CSV table of N, CA and C in Angstrom, one decimal:
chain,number,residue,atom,x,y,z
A,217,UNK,N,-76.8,11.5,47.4
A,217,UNK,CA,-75.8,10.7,48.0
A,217,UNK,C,-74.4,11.3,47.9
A,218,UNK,N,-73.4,11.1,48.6
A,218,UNK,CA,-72.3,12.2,48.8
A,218,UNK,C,-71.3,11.4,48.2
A,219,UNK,N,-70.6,11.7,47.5
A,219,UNK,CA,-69.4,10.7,46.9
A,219,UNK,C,-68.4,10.1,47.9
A,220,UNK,N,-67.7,9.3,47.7
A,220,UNK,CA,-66.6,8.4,47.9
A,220,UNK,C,-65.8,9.4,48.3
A,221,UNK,N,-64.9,9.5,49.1
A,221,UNK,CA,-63.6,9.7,49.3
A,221,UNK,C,-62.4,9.3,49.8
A,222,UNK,N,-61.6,8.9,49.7
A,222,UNK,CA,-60.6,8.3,50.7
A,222,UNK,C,-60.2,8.9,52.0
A,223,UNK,N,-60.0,8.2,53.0
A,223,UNK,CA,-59.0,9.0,53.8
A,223,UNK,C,-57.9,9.4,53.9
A,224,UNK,N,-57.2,10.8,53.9
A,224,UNK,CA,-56.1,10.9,53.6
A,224,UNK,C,-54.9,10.5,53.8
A,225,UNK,N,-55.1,9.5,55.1
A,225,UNK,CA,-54.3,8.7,55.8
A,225,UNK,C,-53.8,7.4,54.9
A,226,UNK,N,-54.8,6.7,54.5
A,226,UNK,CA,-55.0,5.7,53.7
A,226,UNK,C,-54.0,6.2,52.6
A,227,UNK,N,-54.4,6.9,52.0
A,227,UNK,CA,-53.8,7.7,50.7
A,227,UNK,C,-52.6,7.8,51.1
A,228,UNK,N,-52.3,8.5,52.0
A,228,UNK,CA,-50.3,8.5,52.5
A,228,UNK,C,-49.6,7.2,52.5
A,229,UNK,N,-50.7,6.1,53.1
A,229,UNK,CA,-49.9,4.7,53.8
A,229,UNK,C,-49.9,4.2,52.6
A,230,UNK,N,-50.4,4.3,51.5
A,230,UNK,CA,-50.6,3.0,50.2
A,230,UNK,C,-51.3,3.6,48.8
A,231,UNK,N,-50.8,2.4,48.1
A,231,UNK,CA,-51.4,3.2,47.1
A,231,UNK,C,-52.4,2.3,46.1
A,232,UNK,N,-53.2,2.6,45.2
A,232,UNK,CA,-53.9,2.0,44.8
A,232,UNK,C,-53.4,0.8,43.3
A,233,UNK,N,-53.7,-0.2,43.7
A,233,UNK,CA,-53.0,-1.0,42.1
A,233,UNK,C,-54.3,-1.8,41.7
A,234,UNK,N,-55.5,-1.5,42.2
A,234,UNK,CA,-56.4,-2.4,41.0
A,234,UNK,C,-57.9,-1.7,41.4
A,235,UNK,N,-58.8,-1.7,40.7
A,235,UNK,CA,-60.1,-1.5,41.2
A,235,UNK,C,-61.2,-3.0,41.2
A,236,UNK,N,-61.7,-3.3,42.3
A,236,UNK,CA,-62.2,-4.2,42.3
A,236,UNK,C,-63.5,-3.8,42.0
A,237,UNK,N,-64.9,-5.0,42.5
A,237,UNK,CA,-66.4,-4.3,42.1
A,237,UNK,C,-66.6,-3.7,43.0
A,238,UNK,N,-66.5,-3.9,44.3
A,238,UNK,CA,-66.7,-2.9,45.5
A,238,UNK,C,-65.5,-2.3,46.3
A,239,UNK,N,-64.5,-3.0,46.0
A,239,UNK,CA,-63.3,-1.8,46.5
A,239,UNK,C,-62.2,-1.6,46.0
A,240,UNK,N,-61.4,-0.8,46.1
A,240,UNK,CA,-60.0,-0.1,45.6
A,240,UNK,C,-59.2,-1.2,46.4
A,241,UNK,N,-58.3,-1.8,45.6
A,241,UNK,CA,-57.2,-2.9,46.3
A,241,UNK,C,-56.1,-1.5,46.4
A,242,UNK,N,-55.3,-1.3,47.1
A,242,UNK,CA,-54.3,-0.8,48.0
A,242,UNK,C,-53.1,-1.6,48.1
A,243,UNK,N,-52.0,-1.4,47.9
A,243,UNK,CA,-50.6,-1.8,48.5
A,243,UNK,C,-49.9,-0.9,49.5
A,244,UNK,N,-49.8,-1.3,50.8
A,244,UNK,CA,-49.1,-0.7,51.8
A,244,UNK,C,-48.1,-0.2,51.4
A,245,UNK,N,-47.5,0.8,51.8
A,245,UNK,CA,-45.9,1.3,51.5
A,245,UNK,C,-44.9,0.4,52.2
A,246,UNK,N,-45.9,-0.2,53.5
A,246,UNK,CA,-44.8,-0.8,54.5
A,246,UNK,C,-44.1,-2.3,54.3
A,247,UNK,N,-42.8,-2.2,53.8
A,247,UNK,CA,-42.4,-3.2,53.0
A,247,UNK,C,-42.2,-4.1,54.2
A,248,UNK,N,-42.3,-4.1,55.6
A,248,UNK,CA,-42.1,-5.4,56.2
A,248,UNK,C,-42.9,-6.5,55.9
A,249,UNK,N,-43.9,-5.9,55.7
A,249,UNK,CA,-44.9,-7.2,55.6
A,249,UNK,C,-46.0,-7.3,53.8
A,250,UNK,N,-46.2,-8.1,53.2
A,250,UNK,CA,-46.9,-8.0,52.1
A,250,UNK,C,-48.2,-7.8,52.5
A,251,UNK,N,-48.6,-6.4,52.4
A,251,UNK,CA,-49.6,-6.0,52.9
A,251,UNK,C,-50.7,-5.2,52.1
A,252,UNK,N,-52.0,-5.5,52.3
A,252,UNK,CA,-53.1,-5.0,51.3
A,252,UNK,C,-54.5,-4.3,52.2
A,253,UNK,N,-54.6,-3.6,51.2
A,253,UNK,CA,-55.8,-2.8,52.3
A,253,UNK,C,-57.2,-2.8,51.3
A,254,UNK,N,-58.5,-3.6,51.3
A,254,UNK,CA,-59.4,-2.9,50.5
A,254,UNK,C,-60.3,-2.1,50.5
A,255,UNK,N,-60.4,-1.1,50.3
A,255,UNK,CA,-61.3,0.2,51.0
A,255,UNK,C,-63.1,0.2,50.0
A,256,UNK,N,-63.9,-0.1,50.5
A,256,UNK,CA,-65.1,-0.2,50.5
A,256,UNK,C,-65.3,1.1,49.7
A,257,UNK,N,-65.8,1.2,48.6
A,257,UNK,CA,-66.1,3.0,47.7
A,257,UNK,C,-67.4,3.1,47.9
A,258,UNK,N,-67.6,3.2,49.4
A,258,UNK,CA,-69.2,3.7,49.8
A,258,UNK,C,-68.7,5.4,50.6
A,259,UNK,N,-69.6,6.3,50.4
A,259,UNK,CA,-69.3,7.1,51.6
A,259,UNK,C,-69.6,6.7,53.1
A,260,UNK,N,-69.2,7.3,54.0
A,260,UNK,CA,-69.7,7.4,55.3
A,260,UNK,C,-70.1,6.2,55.4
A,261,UNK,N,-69.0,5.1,55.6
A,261,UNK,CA,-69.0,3.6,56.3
A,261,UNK,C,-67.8,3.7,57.0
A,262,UNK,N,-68.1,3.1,58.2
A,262,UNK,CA,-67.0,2.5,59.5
A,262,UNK,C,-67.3,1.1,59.7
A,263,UNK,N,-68.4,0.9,59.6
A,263,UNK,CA,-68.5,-0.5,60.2
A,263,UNK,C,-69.1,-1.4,58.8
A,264,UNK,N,-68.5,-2.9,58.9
A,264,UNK,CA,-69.1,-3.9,57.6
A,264,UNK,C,-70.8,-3.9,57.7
A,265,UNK,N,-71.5,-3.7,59.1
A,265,UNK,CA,-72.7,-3.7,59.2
A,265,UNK,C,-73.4,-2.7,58.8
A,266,UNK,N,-72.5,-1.2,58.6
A,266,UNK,CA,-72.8,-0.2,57.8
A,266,UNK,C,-73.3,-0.4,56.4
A,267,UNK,N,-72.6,-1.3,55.8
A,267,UNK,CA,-72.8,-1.7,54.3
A,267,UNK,C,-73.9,-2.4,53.9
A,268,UNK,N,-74.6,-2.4,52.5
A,268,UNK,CA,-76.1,-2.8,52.3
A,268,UNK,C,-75.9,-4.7,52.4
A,269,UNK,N,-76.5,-5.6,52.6
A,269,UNK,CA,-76.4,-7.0,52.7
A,269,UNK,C,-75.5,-7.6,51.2
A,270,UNK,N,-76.1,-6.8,50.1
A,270,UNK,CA,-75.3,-7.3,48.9
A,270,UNK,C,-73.9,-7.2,49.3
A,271,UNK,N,-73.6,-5.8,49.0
A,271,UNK,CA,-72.4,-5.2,49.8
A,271,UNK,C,-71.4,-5.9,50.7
A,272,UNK,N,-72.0,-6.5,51.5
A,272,UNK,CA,-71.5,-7.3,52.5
A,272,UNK,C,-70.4,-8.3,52.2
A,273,UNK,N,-72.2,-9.1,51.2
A,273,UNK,CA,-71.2,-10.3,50.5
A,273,UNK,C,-70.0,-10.5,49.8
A,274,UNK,N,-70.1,-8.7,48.8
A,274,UNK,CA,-69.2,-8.6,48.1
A,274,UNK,C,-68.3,-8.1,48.5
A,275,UNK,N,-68.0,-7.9,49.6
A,275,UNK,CA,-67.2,-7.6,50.4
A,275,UNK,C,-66.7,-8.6,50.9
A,276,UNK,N,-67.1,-10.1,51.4
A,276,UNK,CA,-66.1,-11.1,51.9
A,276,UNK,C,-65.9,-11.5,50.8
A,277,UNK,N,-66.6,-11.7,49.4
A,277,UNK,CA,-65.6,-12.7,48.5
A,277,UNK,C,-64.5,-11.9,47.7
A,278,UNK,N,-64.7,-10.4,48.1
A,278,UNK,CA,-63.2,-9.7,47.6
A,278,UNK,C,-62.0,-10.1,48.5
A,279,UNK,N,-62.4,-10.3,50.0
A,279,UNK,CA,-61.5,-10.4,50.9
A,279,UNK,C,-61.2,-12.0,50.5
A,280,UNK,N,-61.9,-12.9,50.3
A,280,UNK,CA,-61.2,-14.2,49.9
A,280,UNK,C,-60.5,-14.3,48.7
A,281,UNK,N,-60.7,-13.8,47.9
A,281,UNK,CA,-60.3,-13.1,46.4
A,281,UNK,C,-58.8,-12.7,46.8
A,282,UNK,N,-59.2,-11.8,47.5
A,282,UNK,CA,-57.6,-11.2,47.9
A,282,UNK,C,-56.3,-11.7,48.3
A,283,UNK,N,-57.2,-12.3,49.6
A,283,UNK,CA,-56.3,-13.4,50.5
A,283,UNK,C,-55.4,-14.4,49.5
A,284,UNK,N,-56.5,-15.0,48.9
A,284,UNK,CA,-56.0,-15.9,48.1
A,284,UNK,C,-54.7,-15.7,46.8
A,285,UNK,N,-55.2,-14.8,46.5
A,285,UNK,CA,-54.0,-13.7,45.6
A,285,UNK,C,-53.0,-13.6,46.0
A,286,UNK,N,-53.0,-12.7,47.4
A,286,UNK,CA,-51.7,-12.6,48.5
A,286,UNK,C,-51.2,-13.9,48.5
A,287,UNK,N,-51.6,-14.8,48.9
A,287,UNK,CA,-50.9,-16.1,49.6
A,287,UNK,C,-49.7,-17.0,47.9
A,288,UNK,N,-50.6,-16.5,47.0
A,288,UNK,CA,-50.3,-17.5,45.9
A,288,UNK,C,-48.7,-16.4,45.4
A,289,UNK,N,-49.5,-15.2,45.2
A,289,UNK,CA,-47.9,-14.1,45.4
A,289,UNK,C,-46.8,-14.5,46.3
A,290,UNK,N,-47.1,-14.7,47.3
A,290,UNK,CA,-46.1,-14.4,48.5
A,290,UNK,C,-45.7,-16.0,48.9
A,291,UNK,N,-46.4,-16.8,49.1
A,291,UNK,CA,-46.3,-18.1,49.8
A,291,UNK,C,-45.9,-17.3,50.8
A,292,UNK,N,-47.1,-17.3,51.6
A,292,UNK,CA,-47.0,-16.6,52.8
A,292,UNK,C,-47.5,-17.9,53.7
A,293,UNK,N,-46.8,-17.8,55.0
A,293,UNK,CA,-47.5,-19.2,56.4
A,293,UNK,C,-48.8,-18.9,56.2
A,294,UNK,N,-49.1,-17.8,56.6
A,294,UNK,CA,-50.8,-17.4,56.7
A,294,UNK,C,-51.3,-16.2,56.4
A,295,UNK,N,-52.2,-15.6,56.3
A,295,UNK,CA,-52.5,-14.3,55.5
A,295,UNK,C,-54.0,-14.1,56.7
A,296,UNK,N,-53.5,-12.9,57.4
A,296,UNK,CA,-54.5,-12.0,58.0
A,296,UNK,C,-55.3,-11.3,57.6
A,297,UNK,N,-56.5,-11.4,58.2
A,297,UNK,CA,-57.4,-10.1,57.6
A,297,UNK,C,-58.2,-9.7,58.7
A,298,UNK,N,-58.4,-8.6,58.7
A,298,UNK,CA,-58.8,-7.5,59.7
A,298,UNK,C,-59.3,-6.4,59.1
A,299,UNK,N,-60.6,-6.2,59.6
A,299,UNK,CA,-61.3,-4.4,59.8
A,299,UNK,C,-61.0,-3.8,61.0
A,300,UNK,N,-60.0,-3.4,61.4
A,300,UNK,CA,-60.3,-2.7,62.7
A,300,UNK,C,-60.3,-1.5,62.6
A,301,UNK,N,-60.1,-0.2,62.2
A,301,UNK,CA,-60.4,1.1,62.0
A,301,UNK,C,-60.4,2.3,63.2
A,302,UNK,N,-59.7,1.7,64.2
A,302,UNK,CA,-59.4,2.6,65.8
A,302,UNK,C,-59.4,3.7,65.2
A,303,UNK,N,-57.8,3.7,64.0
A,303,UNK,CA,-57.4,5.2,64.0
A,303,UNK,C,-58.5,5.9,63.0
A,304,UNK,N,-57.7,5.1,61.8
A,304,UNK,CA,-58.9,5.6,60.3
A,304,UNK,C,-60.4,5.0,60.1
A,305,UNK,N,-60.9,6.0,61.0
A,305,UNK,CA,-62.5,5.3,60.9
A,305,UNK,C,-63.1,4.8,59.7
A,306,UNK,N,-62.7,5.2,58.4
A,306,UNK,CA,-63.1,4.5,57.1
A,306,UNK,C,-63.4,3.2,57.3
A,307,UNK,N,-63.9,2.7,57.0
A,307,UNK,CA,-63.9,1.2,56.7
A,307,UNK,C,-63.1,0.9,55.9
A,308,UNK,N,-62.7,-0.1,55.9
A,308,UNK,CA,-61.1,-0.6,55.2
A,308,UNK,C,-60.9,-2.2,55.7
A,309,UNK,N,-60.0,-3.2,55.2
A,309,UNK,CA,-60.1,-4.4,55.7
A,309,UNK,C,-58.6,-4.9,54.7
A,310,UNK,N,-57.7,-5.1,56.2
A,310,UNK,CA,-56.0,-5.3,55.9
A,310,UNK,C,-56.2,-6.9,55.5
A,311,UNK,N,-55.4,-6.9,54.5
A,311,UNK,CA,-54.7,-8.4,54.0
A,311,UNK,C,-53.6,-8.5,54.0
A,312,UNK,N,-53.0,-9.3,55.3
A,312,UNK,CA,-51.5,-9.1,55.0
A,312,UNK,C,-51.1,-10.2,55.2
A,313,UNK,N,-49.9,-10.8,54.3
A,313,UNK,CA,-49.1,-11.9,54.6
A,313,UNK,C,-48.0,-12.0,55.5
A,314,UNK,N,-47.8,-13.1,56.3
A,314,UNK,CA,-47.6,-13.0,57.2
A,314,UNK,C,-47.0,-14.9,57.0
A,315,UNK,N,-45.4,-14.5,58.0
A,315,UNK,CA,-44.3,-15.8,57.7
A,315,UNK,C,-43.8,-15.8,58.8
A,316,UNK,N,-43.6,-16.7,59.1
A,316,UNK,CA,-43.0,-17.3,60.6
A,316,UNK,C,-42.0,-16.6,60.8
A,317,UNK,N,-41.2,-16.3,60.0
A,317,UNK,CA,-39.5,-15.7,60.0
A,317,UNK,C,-40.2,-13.4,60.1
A,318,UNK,N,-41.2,-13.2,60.0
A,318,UNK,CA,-41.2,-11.4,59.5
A,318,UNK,C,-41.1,-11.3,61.2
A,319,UNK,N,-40.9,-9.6,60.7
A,319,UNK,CA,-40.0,-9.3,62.4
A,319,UNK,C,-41.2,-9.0,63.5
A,320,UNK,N,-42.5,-9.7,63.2
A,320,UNK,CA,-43.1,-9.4,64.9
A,320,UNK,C,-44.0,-10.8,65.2
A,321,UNK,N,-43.5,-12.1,63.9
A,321,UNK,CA,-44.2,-13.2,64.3
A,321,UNK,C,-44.5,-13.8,65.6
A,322,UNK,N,-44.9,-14.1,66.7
A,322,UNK,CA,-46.7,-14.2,65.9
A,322,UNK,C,-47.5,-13.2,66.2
A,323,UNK,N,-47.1,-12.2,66.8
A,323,UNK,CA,-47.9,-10.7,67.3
A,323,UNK,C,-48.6,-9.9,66.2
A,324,UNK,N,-48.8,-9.4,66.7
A,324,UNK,CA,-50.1,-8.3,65.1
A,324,UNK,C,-48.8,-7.7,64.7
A,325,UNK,N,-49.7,-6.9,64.0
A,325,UNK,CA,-48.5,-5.9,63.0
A,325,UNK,C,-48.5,-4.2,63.5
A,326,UNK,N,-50.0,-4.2,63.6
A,326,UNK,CA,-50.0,-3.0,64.1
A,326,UNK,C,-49.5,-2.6,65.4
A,327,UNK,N,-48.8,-1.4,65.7
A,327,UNK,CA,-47.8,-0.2,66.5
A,327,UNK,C,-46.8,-1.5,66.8
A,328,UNK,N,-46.4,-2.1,65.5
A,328,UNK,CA,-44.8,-2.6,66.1
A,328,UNK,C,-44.0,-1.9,65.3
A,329,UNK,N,-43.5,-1.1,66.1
A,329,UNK,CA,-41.8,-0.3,65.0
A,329,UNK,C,-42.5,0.6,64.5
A,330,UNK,N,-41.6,0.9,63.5
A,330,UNK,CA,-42.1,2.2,62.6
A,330,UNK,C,-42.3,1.4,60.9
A,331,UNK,N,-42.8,2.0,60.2
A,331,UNK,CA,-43.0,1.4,59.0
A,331,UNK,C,-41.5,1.4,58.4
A,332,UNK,N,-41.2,0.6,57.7
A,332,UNK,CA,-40.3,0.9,56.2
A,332,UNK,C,-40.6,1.0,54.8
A,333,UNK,N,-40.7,1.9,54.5
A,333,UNK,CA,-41.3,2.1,52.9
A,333,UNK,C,-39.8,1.2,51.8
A,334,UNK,N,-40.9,1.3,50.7
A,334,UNK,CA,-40.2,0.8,50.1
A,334,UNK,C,-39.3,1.1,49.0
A,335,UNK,N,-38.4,0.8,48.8
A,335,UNK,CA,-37.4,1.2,47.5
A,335,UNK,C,-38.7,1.5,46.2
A,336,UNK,N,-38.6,2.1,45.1
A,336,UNK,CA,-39.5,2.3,44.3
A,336,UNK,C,-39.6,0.9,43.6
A,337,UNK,N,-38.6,0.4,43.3
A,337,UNK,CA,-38.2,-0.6,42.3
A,337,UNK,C,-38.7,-1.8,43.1
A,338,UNK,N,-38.7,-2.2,44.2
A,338,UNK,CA,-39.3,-3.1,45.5
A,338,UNK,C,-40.8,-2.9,45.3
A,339,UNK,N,-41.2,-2.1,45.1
A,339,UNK,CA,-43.1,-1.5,45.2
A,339,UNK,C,-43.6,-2.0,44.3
A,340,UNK,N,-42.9,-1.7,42.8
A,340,UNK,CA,-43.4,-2.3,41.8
A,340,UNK,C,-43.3,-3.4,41.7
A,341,UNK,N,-42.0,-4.0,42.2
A,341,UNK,CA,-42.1,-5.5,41.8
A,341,UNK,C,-43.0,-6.0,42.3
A,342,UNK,N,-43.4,-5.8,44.0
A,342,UNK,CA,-44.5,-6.6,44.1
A,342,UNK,C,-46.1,-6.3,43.6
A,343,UNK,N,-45.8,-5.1,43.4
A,343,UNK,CA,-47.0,-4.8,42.6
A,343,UNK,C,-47.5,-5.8,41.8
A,344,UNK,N,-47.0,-5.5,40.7
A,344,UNK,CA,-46.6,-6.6,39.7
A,344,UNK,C,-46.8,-8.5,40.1
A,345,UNK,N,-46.3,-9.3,41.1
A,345,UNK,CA,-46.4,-10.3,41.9
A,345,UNK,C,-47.8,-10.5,42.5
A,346,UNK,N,-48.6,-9.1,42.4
A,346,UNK,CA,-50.1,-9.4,43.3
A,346,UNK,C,-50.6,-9.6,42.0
A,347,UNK,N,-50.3,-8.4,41.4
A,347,UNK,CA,-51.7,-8.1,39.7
A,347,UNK,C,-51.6,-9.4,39.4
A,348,UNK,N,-50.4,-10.2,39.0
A,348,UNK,CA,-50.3,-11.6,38.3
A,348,UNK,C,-50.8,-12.8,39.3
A,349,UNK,N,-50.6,-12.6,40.6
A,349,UNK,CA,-51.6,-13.8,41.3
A,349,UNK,C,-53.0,-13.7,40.9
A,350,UNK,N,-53.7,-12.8,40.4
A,350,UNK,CA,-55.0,-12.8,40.1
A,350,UNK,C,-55.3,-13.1,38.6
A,351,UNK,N,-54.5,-13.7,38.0
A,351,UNK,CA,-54.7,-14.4,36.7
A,351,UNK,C,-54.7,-15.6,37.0
């Protein structure tokens, strides 16, 4: 079996702040939106149907897990989640919070603008603001 890798893309966009049982939780760099990515530590998956049936499951109740996290952090209107993988074929699945007032409501997030990263001191805080929603 071939090990885990990330893609390097992923790696540039975010970084990692927790290890779950089947995925690496991720923090976007892109401070517009409170945004999370959790990347499946299987090799050679694109698709959720790629993944074994267990897998699967543990894979929506991380994504509920998450959601729920996000939302209690952020008091966010609503919190998206999505696999889509156009660019980075990895498998991966975005959690992002999402408020009536952020700059592309109610349109997706993706190819609007350019990202804005975040001040260092902005990253951790919310770092920090997700880790503690999960207590």
């Amino acid at each position: 079996m071939q090990p885990f890798i990330l893609d390097e893309r992923l790696g540039r966009a975010s970084e990692s702040i927790f290890k779950l049982g089947l995925c690496d939780l991720r923090l976007a760099r892109d401070s517009r939106w409170p945004w999370l990515i959790l990347v499946p530590q299987r090799p050679d998956v694109s698709e959720i149907f790629d993944l074994t049936p267990l897998d699967q499951a543990v894979l929506t109740f991380e994504q509920v897990t998450v959601g729920a996290a996000l939302k209690k952090a952020t008091g966010a209107d609503k919190i998206n989640i999505a696999a889509i993988g156009n660019i980075v074929r990895q498998l991966h699945v975005h959690v992002v919070a999402r408020f009536e007032n952020d700059p592309n409501w109610p349109g997706p997030i993706w190819g609007f603008e350019k990202a804005v990263p975040y001040e260092e001191e902005a990253f951790q805080a919310m770092k920090n603001r997700i880790l503690e929603a999960f207590q």
